[in-house]
Coordinates of C-alpha atoms in Angstrom, one line a residue:
Chain X
X1 CA 86.5 176.1 127.3
X2 CA 85.6 179.7 127.9
X3 CA 86.4 182.8 125.8
X4 CA 89.6 183.6 127.8
X5 CA 91.0 180.1 127.2
X6 CA 90.1 180.2 123.5
X7 CA 92.0 183.6 123.4
X8 CA 95.1 182.1 125.1
X9 CA 95.1 179.2 122.5
X10 CA 94.7 181.7 119.7
X11 CA 97.6 183.7 121.0
X12 CA 99.6 180.5 121.2
X13 CA 98.8 179.6 117.5
X14 CA 99.5 183.2 116.3
X15 CA 102.9 183.3 118.2
X16 CA 103.9 180.0 116.5
X17 CA 102.8 181.4 113.1
X18 CA 104.9 184.5 113.6
X19 CA 107.9 182.5 114.8
X20 CA 107.7 180.3 111.7
X21 CA 109.4 183.3 109.9
X22 CA 112.6 182.1 111.4
X23 CA 112.5 179.3 108.8
X24 CA 111.8 181.9 106.0
X25 CA 108.9 183.8 104.6
X26 CA 105.8 181.5 104.5
X27 CA 102.0 181.5 104.3
X28 CA 101.5 181.1 108.1
X29 CA 103.6 184.2 108.8
X30 CA 101.8 186.3 106.2
X31 CA 98.3 185.2 107.5
X32 CA 99.3 186.2 111.0
X33 CA 100.7 189.6 109.8
X34 CA 97.5 190.4 107.8
X35 CA 95.3 189.5 110.8
X36 CA 97.5 191.7 113.0
X37 CA 97.2 194.6 110.5
X38 CA 93.4 194.2 110.3
X39 CA 93.0 194.0 114.1
X40 CA 95.3 197.0 114.6
X41 CA 93.2 199.0 112.1
X42 CA 90.0 198.0 113.9
X43 CA 91.4 199.0 117.3
X44 CA 92.8 202.3 116.1
X45 CA 89.3 203.1 114.6
X46 CA 87.7 202.3 118.0
X47 CA 90.1 204.3 120.0
X48 CA 90.0 207.3 117.6
X49 CA 86.2 207.3 117.5
X50 CA 85.5 206.6 121.2
X51 CA 88.4 208.5 122.6
X52 CA 88.7 211.6 120.4
X53 CA 85.9 212.2 117.9
X54 CA 82.8 211.3 120.0
X55 CA 83.8 213.4 123.0
X56 CA 84.5 216.3 120.6
X57 CA 81.1 215.9 118.9
X58 CA 79.3 215.6 122.3
X59 CA 81.1 218.8 123.4
X60 CA 80.3 220.8 120.3
X61 CA 77.7 219.7 117.7
X62 CA 75.6 217.4 119.9
X63 CA 75.9 219.5 123.1
X64 CA 72.9 221.5 124.3
X65 CA 75.4 223.9 126.0
X66 CA 77.3 224.6 122.8
X67 CA 77.9 228.4 122.5
X68 CA 75.4 229.3 119.8
X69 CA 75.9 228.6 116.1
X70 CA 79.6 229.5 116.5
X71 CA 80.1 226.5 118.9
X72 CA 78.4 224.2 116.4
X73 CA 80.3 225.5 113.4
X74 CA 83.5 224.9 115.4
X75 CA 82.5 221.3 115.8
X76 CA 82.3 220.8 112.0
X77 CA 85.7 222.6 111.2
X78 CA 88.0 219.6 111.7
X79 CA 85.8 217.4 109.6
X80 CA 85.7 220.0 106.8
X81 CA 89.5 220.2 107.0
X82 CA 89.7 216.3 106.8
X83 CA 87.5 216.4 103.7
X84 CA 89.7 219.2 102.2
X85 CA 92.7 216.8 102.7
X86 CA 90.8 214.2 100.6
X87 CA 90.7 216.7 97.7
X88 CA 94.6 216.6 97.6
X89 CA 94.2 213.6 95.2
X90 CA 92.3 215.7 92.6
X91 CA 94.5 217.7 90.2
X92 CA 91.8 220.5 89.9
X93 CA 90.6 220.8 93.5
X94 CA 94.0 219.7 95.0
X95 CA 95.0 223.3 96.0
X96 CA 92.0 223.5 98.3
X97 CA 93.6 220.7 100.4
X98 CA 96.6 223.0 101.0
X99 CA 94.4 225.0 103.4
X100 CA 94.1 222.0 105.6
X101 CA 97.8 221.2 105.2
X102 CA 98.6 224.8 106.1
X103 CA 96.5 224.6 109.3
X104 CA 98.1 221.3 110.4
X105 CA 101.6 222.5 109.5
X106 CA 101.1 225.8 111.4
X107 CA 99.9 224.1 114.6
X108 CA 102.5 221.3 114.3
X109 CA 105.3 223.8 113.8
X110 CA 104.3 225.9 116.7
X111 CA 104.0 222.9 119.0
X112 CA 107.3 221.4 117.8
X113 CA 109.1 224.7 118.2
X114 CA 107.9 225.3 121.7
X115 CA 108.4 221.6 122.6
X116 CA 112.0 221.7 121.3
X117 CA 112.9 224.8 123.3
X118 CA 111.1 224.1 126.6
X119 CA 111.2 220.3 126.5
X120 CA 114.7 219.6 125.1
X121 CA 117.0 222.6 124.7
X122 CA 116.5 224.3 128.1
X123 CA 116.3 221.2 130.3
X124 CA 119.3 219.5 128.6
X125 CA 121.4 222.6 128.8
X126 CA 120.5 223.1 132.4
X127 CA 121.2 219.4 133.2
X128 CA 124.6 219.6 131.5
X129 CA 125.5 222.8 133.4
X130 CA 124.5 221.4 136.8
X131 CA 126.3 218.1 135.9
X132 CA 129.6 220.0 135.8
X133 CA 128.9 221.6 139.2
X134 CA 128.1 218.2 140.8
X135 CA 130.9 216.0 139.3
X136 CA 133.6 218.2 137.7
X137 CA 135.5 215.4 135.7
X138 CA 132.5 213.5 134.4
X139 CA 130.4 216.6 133.9
X140 CA 133.2 218.1 131.9
X141 CA 133.6 214.9 129.8
X142 CA 129.8 215.0 129.1
X143 CA 130.1 218.6 128.0
X144 CA 133.0 217.7 125.7
X145 CA 131.0 214.8 124.3
X146 CA 127.9 216.9 123.6
X147 CA 129.9 219.7 122.0
X148 CA 131.9 217.4 119.8
X149 CA 128.7 215.5 118.8
X150 CA 127.2 218.8 117.7
X151 CA 130.4 219.8 115.8
X152 CA 130.2 216.3 114.1
X153 CA 126.7 217.2 112.8
X154 CA 127.6 220.5 111.2
X155 CA 128.6 220.7 107.6
X156 CA 130.0 224.2 107.2
X157 CA 133.3 224.2 105.3
X158 CA 135.7 226.7 103.8
X159 CA 136.8 226.6 100.1
X160 CA 140.5 226.0 99.8
X161 CA 142.7 228.0 97.4
X162 CA 142.7 224.9 95.1
X163 CA 138.9 225.0 94.9
X164 CA 138.5 222.0 97.3
X165 CA 135.9 222.3 100.0
X166 CA 136.8 220.9 103.3
X167 CA 136.5 221.6 107.0
X168 CA 139.4 222.9 109.1
X169 CA 141.8 220.6 110.9
X170 CA 140.5 221.5 114.4
X171 CA 136.8 221.1 113.3
X172 CA 137.7 217.7 111.7
X173 CA 139.5 216.6 114.9
X174 CA 136.6 217.6 117.2
X175 CA 134.2 216.1 114.6
X176 CA 136.1 212.7 114.7
X177 CA 135.7 212.7 118.5
X178 CA 132.0 213.5 118.1
X179 CA 131.7 210.6 115.7
X180 CA 133.3 208.3 118.2
X181 CA 130.8 209.5 120.9
X182 CA 127.9 209.0 118.5
X183 CA 129.1 205.5 117.6
X184 CA 129.5 204.5 121.3
X185 CA 126.0 205.8 121.9
X186 CA 124.5 203.9 119.0
X187 CA 126.4 200.7 120.0
X188 CA 125.0 200.9 123.5
X189 CA 121.5 201.6 122.2
X190 CA 121.8 198.6 119.7
X191 CA 122.9 196.4 122.6
X192 CA 119.9 197.6 124.6
X193 CA 117.6 196.8 121.7
X194 CA 119.1 193.3 121.4
X195 CA 118.6 192.7 125.2
X196 CA 115.0 194.0 125.1
X197 CA 114.1 191.8 122.1
X198 CA 115.9 188.8 123.8
X199 CA 113.7 189.4 126.9
X200 CA 110.5 189.5 124.8
X201 CA 111.6 186.4 122.9
X202 CA 112.3 184.5 126.1
X203 CA 108.9 185.6 127.4
X204 CA 107.2 184.3 124.3
X205 CA 109.1 180.9 124.5
X206 CA 108.0 180.7 128.1
X207 CA 104.4 181.3 127.0
X208 CA 104.6 178.6 124.3
X209 CA 106.1 176.1 126.8
X210 CA 103.5 177.0 129.4
X211 CA 100.7 176.3 126.8
X212 CA 102.2 173.0 125.8
X213 CA 102.9 171.7 129.3
X214 CA 99.6 173.2 130.6
X215 CA 101.3 175.4 133.2
Chain L
X1 CA 94.1 232.4 91.3
X2 CA 96.8 229.8 92.1
X3 CA 99.1 232.6 93.4
X4 CA 96.2 234.0 95.6
X5 CA 95.8 230.5 97.0
X6 CA 99.5 230.3 97.8
X7 CA 99.4 233.7 99.6
X8 CA 96.4 232.6 101.6
X9 CA 98.1 229.3 102.8
X10 CA 101.3 231.2 103.7
X11 CA 99.3 233.8 105.6
X12 CA 97.4 231.0 107.4
X13 CA 100.6 229.2 108.5
X14 CA 102.3 232.4 109.7
X15 CA 99.2 233.8 111.4
X16 CA 98.0 230.6 113.1
X17 CA 101.5 229.5 113.9
X18 CA 102.6 232.8 115.6
X19 CA 99.3 233.0 117.5
X20 CA 99.8 229.4 118.8
X21 CA 103.4 230.1 119.8
X22 CA 102.3 233.2 121.6
X23 CA 99.5 231.4 123.4
X24 CA 101.9 228.5 124.5
X25 CA 104.9 230.6 125.4
X26 CA 103.9 234.0 126.8
X27 CA 103.3 233.9 130.5
X28 CA 102.1 236.5 132.9
X29 CA 105.5 238.3 133.4
X30 CA 106.4 239.6 130.0
X31 CA 105.0 243.1 130.3
X32 CA 103.2 244.5 127.3
X33 CA 103.4 241.1 125.5
X34 CA 101.5 239.5 128.3
X35 CA 99.0 242.3 128.3
X36 CA 98.3 241.8 124.6
X37 CA 97.9 238.0 125.1
X38 CA 95.5 238.6 127.9
X39 CA 93.5 241.3 126.1
X40 CA 93.0 239.3 122.9
X41 CA 92.6 236.0 124.8
X42 CA 95.3 234.5 122.6
X43 CA 95.8 231.6 125.1
X44 CA 92.2 230.5 124.6
X45 CA 92.5 230.9 120.8
X46 CA 95.7 228.8 120.7
X47 CA 93.9 226.2 122.9
X48 CA 91.1 225.9 120.4
X49 CA 93.6 225.7 117.5
X50 CA 95.3 222.8 119.3
X51 CA 92.0 221.0 119.8
X52 CA 91.1 221.5 116.2
X53 CA 94.5 220.1 115.1
X54 CA 94.0 217.0 117.3
X55 CA 90.5 216.4 115.9
X56 CA 91.7 217.0 112.3
X57 CA 94.6 214.5 112.9
X58 CA 92.0 212.0 114.2
X59 CA 89.9 212.5 111.1
X60 CA 92.9 211.9 108.9
X61 CA 93.6 208.6 110.8
X62 CA 90.0 207.5 110.0
X63 CA 90.4 208.5 106.4
X64 CA 93.7 206.5 106.2
X65 CA 92.0 203.4 107.7
X66 CA 89.1 203.8 105.3
X67 CA 91.6 204.0 102.4
X68 CA 93.3 200.9 103.7
X69 CA 90.0 198.9 103.7
X70 CA 89.1 200.3 100.2
X71 CA 92.5 199.3 98.7
X72 CA 92.2 195.8 100.1
X73 CA 88.5 195.4 99.1
X74 CA 89.5 196.4 95.6
X75 CA 92.3 193.7 95.6
X76 CA 89.6 191.2 96.7
X77 CA 87.2 192.3 94.0
X78 CA 89.8 192.1 91.3
X79 CA 91.1 188.7 92.6
X80 CA 94.7 190.2 92.5
X81 CA 97.6 188.2 93.8
X82 CA 97.3 187.7 97.6
X83 CA 93.6 188.7 97.7
X84 CA 92.9 186.0 100.4
X85 CA 95.3 187.9 102.7
X86 CA 93.5 191.2 101.9
X87 CA 90.1 189.5 102.7
X88 CA 91.5 188.3 106.0
X89 CA 92.6 191.9 106.8
X90 CA 89.2 193.4 106.0
X91 CA 87.4 190.7 108.0
X92 CA 89.7 191.2 111.0
X93 CA 89.3 195.0 111.0
X94 CA 85.5 194.9 110.5
X95 CA 85.2 192.0 113.0
X96 CA 86.7 194.1 115.8
X97 CA 84.5 197.1 114.9
X98 CA 81.3 195.1 114.7
X99 CA 82.2 193.2 117.9
X100 CA 82.7 196.6 119.7
X101 CA 79.4 198.0 118.3
X102 CA 77.5 194.9 119.5
X103 CA 79.1 195.2 123.0
X104 CA 78.3 198.9 123.3
X105 CA 74.7 198.2 122.2
X106 CA 74.4 195.5 124.9
X107 CA 73.8 192.6 122.5
X108 CA 77.0 190.9 123.5
X109 CA 77.8 190.8 127.2
X110 CA 80.7 189.1 128.8
X111 CA 83.2 189.9 131.5
X112 CA 85.9 190.7 130.4
X113 CA 84.5 192.1 127.1
X114 CA 85.3 190.1 124.0
X115 CA 87.2 193.0 122.4
X116 CA 89.5 193.1 125.5
X117 CA 90.1 189.3 125.3
X118 CA 90.8 189.6 121.5
X119 CA 93.2 192.5 122.2
X120 CA 95.1 191.0 125.1
X121 CA 95.3 187.4 123.6
X122 CA 95.7 187.9 119.9
X123 CA 96.9 191.5 119.3
X124 CA 99.4 191.6 122.1
X125 CA 100.6 188.0 121.4
X126 CA 101.3 188.9 117.7
X127 CA 103.0 192.2 118.7
X128 CA 105.2 190.5 121.3
X129 CA 106.1 187.7 118.8
X130 CA 107.1 190.3 116.2
X131 CA 109.1 192.2 118.8
X132 CA 110.8 188.9 119.7
X133 CA 111.6 188.2 116.1
X134 CA 113.5 191.5 115.9
X135 CA 116.2 189.8 117.9
X136 CA 117.2 187.7 114.9
X137 CA 117.3 190.7 112.6
X138 CA 119.4 192.7 115.0
X139 CA 121.9 189.9 115.7
X140 CA 122.2 189.2 111.9
X141 CA 122.6 192.9 111.2
X142 CA 125.5 193.1 113.7
X143 CA 127.1 190.0 112.2
X144 CA 126.9 191.4 108.7
X145 CA 128.3 194.8 109.7
X146 CA 132.0 193.9 109.5
X147 CA 131.7 191.9 106.3
X148 CA 131.9 194.9 104.0
X149 CA 135.2 196.3 105.2
X150 CA 136.5 197.2 108.6
X151 CA 136.6 200.9 109.6
X152 CA 137.3 202.4 113.0
X153 CA 133.6 203.5 113.6
X154 CA 132.4 200.0 112.8
X155 CA 135.0 198.4 115.0
X156 CA 134.2 200.7 117.9
X157 CA 130.5 200.0 117.4
X158 CA 131.0 196.2 117.6
X159 CA 133.3 196.5 120.6
X160 CA 130.8 198.6 122.5
X161 CA 128.0 196.3 121.5
X162 CA 129.9 193.2 122.7
X163 CA 131.0 194.9 125.9
X164 CA 127.4 196.0 126.7
X165 CA 126.1 192.4 126.0
X166 CA 128.9 190.9 128.1
X167 CA 128.3 193.4 131.0
X168 CA 124.6 192.4 131.0
X169 CA 125.6 188.8 132.1
X170 CA 125.3 188.1 135.8
X171 CA 129.0 187.2 136.2
X172 CA 130.5 186.4 139.6
X173 CA 133.3 188.7 140.8
X174 CA 133.9 192.3 142.0
X175 CA 131.6 193.7 139.3
X176 CA 134.2 195.7 137.4
X177 CA 132.3 195.1 134.2
X178 CA 129.1 196.4 135.7
X179 CA 130.9 199.5 137.0
X180 CA 132.5 200.2 133.6
X181 CA 129.1 199.7 131.9
X182 CA 127.5 202.1 134.4
X183 CA 130.2 204.7 133.6
X184 CA 129.8 204.2 129.9
X185 CA 126.1 204.7 130.2
X186 CA 126.4 207.8 132.5
X187 CA 129.1 209.6 130.5
X188 CA 129.8 208.9 126.8
X189 CA 126.4 207.4 126.0
X190 CA 124.6 210.1 127.9
X191 CA 126.7 212.8 126.1
X192 CA 126.0 211.2 122.7
X193 CA 122.3 210.9 123.4
X194 CA 122.1 214.5 124.6
X195 CA 124.1 215.7 121.6
X196 CA 121.8 213.9 119.2
X197 CA 118.7 215.2 121.0
X198 CA 120.1 218.8 121.1
X199 CA 121.0 218.5 117.4
X200 CA 117.4 217.4 116.6
X201 CA 116.0 220.2 118.8
X202 CA 118.2 222.9 117.1
X203 CA 117.2 221.6 113.7
X204 CA 113.5 221.7 114.8
X205 CA 113.9 225.3 116.0
X206 CA 115.6 226.4 112.8
X207 CA 113.0 224.7 110.6
X208 CA 110.1 226.0 112.7
X209 CA 111.3 229.6 112.6
X210 CA 111.8 229.3 108.8
X211 CA 108.2 228.0 108.4
X212 CA 106.8 230.7 110.8
X213 CA 108.5 233.6 109.0
X214 CA 107.5 232.2 105.6
X215 CA 111.0 231.2 104.3
X216 CA 110.0 227.5 104.1
X217 CA 106.8 227.0 102.0
X218 CA 107.0 223.4 101.1
X219 CA 103.4 222.9 102.3
X220 CA 102.1 224.7 99.2
X221 CA 103.3 222.1 96.8

C-alpha cells in the first residue's frame, strides 16, 4: 500500500468520523475536527511563509539589489508593525499598538472605499441602466426591486405630533416591497446552499461507497 | 501623552488613507490632480503602502497561529478538560510544518509530495464532509422556521425555498417550472442581490469617508 492509498483510506475514516455527528456530538467527530483545525493551521502557516513572507524578505532584507539602507528598513517595517500589534495586550504599552492598527485601518479603508465605488457601485449602476435599455419590462422591474430594497434598509423617520417616531406611509409601502424582494433573494440563496451541500454530501457518500466496494 | 498618541494615530490614518486613495483612483486625465500624483510619485507610494499592509496582515496571521498553538499547549500542560484534543491539534499543525520543512530540505522525497497527499486526502476530505454536514443544519433550520409563528416574510421565504428546490428536479414536461425559476433568478433575486450589494457598498463608502476625514476614530480605543 503506497502513500496515496493510505491517504485515501485516511480520508475515508475522517469522512466517517465527521458524519458520525449526524448521530449527535461525539468523540470521533471532535477528534476529526481538532485534526482539521491543526492541519489548517499548519497549511496556512506554510502558505503565508512561502507565498508571502519569504518572497518579501528575498526582495528586501535578503536582496543584494535592495535600494540601500532604506530598502532594508522597508523590509523590517511590517514585522515591527506586527510586533506593535502584540503590545495591544499590555495596558501600559497598548497605545503603541494603535500605530499598527491605524496603518492597517488606513490602507483597509482606502482599498474598501475604492473597491466599493469602482467594483460595486459603478458596475451595478451601469448594469441596471443598460438592463432597462435591453429589456424594458424586466429591466424596470429590476430597477424597482433595487430601489425598494435600498428603501427597506433605510431607517430615517419623522417624529409624529404625538411624539411617536415612524416612517411615512409611502416609504413603509416601498419598504414592504423591498422586504419582499430581500426575502425572495434570501430564499433562493438558501435553496442554492441546500442544493450545493446536497451535491457535496452525495459526492462524499459516493466516495465512501467506492472505498467500501473497492471502486 | 495619551492625547498626543491619539492625534498621531488620527493623522496617520487620514494621511496614509488619502494618499492610498489618490494613488489608486487618480488617473492620467484629471489635470492638476494627475500632475501632483505624478510629481510626488503618489502611485508608487500607495503601491508600497499596499505591500506593507499585505505583509503586516500575513505577520498577524502567523501571530494568530502562534497564539493558537500556545493556548492549546497551555491546555495540555495544565491537563485541562479536553487536553487530548489540544495535543492532537498541536501535533497535526507541527506535523504538517515539519513534513514540509523536511521535504524542502530534500530529506523526504516522494512524488506527489507527502504534504500534497495529506492535503488532498485528509484536509479536503474533512472539509467536504463538513460542507456535506451543513445540509442537515440547513434543512433543520428551514423546518424550524415556521414553528415560532407564521408571518408573511417567513411564508414567502419557505414558498420560494420549496419552489427553488422543486424547480431543481429534472421533471418531465414543457419546463414551465424551469422557466419560472430562470425568471425568478434573473429578475427579483437579481434585484435583491444587487440591492443588498449596493447597500453594503454605500455603507462602506460612508464609513470609509468618515474614517478618512477623521469623524470615525474607533481605531484609537
